[in-house]
Coordinates of C-alpha atoms in Angstrom, one line a residue:
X1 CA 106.3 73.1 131.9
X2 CA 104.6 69.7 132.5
X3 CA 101.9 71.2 129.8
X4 CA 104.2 71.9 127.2
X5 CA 105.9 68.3 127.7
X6 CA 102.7 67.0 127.1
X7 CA 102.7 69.2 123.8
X8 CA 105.7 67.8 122.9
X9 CA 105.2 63.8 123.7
X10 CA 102.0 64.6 121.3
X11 CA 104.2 66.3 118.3
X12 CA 106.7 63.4 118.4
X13 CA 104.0 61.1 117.6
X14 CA 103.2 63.1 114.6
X15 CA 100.2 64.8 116.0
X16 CA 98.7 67.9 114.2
X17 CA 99.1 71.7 116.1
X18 CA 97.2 75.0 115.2
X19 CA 97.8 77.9 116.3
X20 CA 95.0 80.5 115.6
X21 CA 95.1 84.3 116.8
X22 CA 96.2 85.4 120.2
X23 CA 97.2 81.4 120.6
X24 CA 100.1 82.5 117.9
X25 CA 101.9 84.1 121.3
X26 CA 104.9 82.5 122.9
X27 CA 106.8 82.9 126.0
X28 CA 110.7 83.0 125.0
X29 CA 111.5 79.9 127.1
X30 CA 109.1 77.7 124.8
X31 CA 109.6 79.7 121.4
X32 CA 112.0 76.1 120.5
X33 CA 109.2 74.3 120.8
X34 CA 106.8 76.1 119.1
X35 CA 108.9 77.0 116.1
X36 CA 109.5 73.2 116.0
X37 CA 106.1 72.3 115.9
X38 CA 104.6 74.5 113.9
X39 CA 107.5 76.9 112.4
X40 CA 106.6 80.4 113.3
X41 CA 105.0 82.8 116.6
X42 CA 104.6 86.2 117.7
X43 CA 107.5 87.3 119.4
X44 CA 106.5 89.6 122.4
X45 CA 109.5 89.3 124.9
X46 CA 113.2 89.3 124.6
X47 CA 115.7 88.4 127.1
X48 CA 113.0 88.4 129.7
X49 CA 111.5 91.8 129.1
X50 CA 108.3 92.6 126.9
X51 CA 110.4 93.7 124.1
X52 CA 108.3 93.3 120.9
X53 CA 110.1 91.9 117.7
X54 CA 106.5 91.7 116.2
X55 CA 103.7 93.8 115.3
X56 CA 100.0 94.2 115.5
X57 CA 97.9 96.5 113.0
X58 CA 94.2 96.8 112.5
X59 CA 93.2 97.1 108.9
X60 CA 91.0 96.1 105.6
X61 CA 93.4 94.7 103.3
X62 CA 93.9 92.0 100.2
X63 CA 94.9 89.1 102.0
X64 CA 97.4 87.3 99.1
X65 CA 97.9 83.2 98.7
X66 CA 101.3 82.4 98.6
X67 CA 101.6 79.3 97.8
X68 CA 98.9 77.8 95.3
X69 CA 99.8 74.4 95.1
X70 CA 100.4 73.4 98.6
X71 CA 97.1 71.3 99.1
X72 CA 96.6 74.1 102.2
X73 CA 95.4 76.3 99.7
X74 CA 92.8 74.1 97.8
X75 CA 89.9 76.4 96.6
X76 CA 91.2 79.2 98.1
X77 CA 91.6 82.7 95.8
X78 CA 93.3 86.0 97.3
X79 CA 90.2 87.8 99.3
X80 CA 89.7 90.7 101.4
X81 CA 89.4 90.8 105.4
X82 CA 89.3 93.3 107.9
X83 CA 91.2 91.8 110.6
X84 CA 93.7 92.6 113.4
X85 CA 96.8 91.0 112.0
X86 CA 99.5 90.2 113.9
X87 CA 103.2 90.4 111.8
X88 CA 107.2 90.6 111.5
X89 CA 106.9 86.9 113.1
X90 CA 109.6 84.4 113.8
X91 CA 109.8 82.3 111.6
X92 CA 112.5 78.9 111.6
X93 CA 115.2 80.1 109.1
X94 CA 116.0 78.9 106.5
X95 CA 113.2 76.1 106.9
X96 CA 112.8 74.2 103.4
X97 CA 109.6 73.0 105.4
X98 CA 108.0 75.8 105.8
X99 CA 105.3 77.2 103.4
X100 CA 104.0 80.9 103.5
X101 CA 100.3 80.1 103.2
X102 CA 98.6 84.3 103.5
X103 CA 100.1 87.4 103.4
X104 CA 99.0 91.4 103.7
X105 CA 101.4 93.3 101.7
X106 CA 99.6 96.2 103.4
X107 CA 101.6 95.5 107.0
X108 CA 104.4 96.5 105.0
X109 CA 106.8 93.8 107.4
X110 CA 110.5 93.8 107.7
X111 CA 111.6 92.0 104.3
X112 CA 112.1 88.6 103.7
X113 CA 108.7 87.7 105.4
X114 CA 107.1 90.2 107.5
X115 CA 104.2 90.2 105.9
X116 CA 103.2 86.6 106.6
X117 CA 100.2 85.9 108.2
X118 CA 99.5 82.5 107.9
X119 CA 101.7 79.2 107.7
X120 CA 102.7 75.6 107.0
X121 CA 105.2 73.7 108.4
X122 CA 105.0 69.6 107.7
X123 CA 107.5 68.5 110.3
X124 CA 110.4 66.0 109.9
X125 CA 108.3 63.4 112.8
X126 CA 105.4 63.3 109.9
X127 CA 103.0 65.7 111.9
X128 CA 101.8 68.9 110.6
X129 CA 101.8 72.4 111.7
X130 CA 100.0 75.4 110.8
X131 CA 99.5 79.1 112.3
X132 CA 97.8 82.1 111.3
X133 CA 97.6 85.8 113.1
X134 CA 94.1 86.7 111.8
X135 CA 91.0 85.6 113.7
X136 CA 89.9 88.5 115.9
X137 CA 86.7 89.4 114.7
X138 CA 84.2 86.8 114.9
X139 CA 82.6 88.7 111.7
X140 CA 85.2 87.0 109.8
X141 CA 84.0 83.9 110.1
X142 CA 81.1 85.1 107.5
X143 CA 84.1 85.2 104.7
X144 CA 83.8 81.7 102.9
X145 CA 87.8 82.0 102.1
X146 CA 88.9 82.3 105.4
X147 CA 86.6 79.8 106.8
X148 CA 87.8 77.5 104.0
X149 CA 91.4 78.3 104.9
X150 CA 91.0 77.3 108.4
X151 CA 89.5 74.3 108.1
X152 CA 92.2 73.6 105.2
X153 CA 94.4 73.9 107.6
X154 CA 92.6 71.6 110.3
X155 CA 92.3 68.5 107.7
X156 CA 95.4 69.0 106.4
X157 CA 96.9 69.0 109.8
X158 CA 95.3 66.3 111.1
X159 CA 96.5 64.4 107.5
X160 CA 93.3 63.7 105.8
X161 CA 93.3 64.9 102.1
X162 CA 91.7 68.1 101.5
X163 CA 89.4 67.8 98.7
X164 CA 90.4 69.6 95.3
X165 CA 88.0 73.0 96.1
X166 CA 88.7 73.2 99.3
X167 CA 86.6 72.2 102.6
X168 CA 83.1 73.5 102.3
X169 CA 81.1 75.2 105.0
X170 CA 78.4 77.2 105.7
X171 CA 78.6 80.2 108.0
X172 CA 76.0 79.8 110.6
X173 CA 74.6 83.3 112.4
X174 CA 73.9 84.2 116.1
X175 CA 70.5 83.0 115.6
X176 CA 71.1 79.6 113.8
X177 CA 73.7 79.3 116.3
X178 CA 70.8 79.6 119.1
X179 CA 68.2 77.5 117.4

């Protein structure tokens, strides 16, 4: 508890939050919170019980932008990963805030946005949410579009202005890593 009052003294002052992967997993008790900081989690547990609402599937699949001119999305083109993606989120209804950023028509999610994987929420205290599902293999990190999509999502978080194509990286291997 004292953690996630910390969280939230930081989000009132308009700080950034991510939430990558496994991170995207909420107890009930804070799923408020987290849907008011950032929008949307993976719902595991209901009325105390692990009850999941959401999903997990393992697969290669087209990974869709949905929506092109949020500045999220600079550079970024629809691109293929093979990923454990986690789906049928929560997301805040009816949230004019809240941008679908990815999604993997492949899940085949419960209609209207199962099939989100990744988000934008810009909050009403000025800070700046974002979430995504994928991130399990570290193999991924090799695919320039979802390396540019996450650190997208970290400048554009953290309110700096992501440049027209898109952060540029490059992917550093095991060894480079070492050296």
């Amino acid at each position: 508890p004292e953690r996630v009052r910390f969280m939230d003294r930081q989000m009132k002052r308009g700080c950034g939050f991510l939430t990558f992967h496994f991170s995207t997993f909420a107890p009930q008790k804070y799923a408020a919170d987290v849907l008011r900081w950032n929008g949307g989690y993976f719902q595991w547990e209901q009325d105390g019980k692990r009850q999941w609402y959401s999903a997990i599937r393992t697969l290669s699949a087209e990974v869709k932008i949905d929506s092109p001119k949020h500045p999220l999305s600079r550079g970024l083109k629809s691109f293929e990963l093979n990923d454990e993606f986690y789906f049928n989120l929560r997301f805040t209804k009816d949230d004019p805030t809240l941008v679908p950023i990815w999604s993997v028509s492949a899940l085949a999610g419960r209609k209207p946005d199962g099939n989100v994987v990744a988000w934008a929420r810009q909050r009403e205290d000025g800070g700046r949410g974002f979430g995504t599902t994928a991130g399990h293999f570290y193999r991924n990190w090799e695919n320039a579009s979802f390396r540019k999509t996450i650190l997208n999502a970290v400048a554009w978080a953290a309110k700096l202005d992501v440049p027209a194509e898109g952060v540029e990286s490059k992917y550093f291997t095991h060894a480079e890593i070492r050296e």
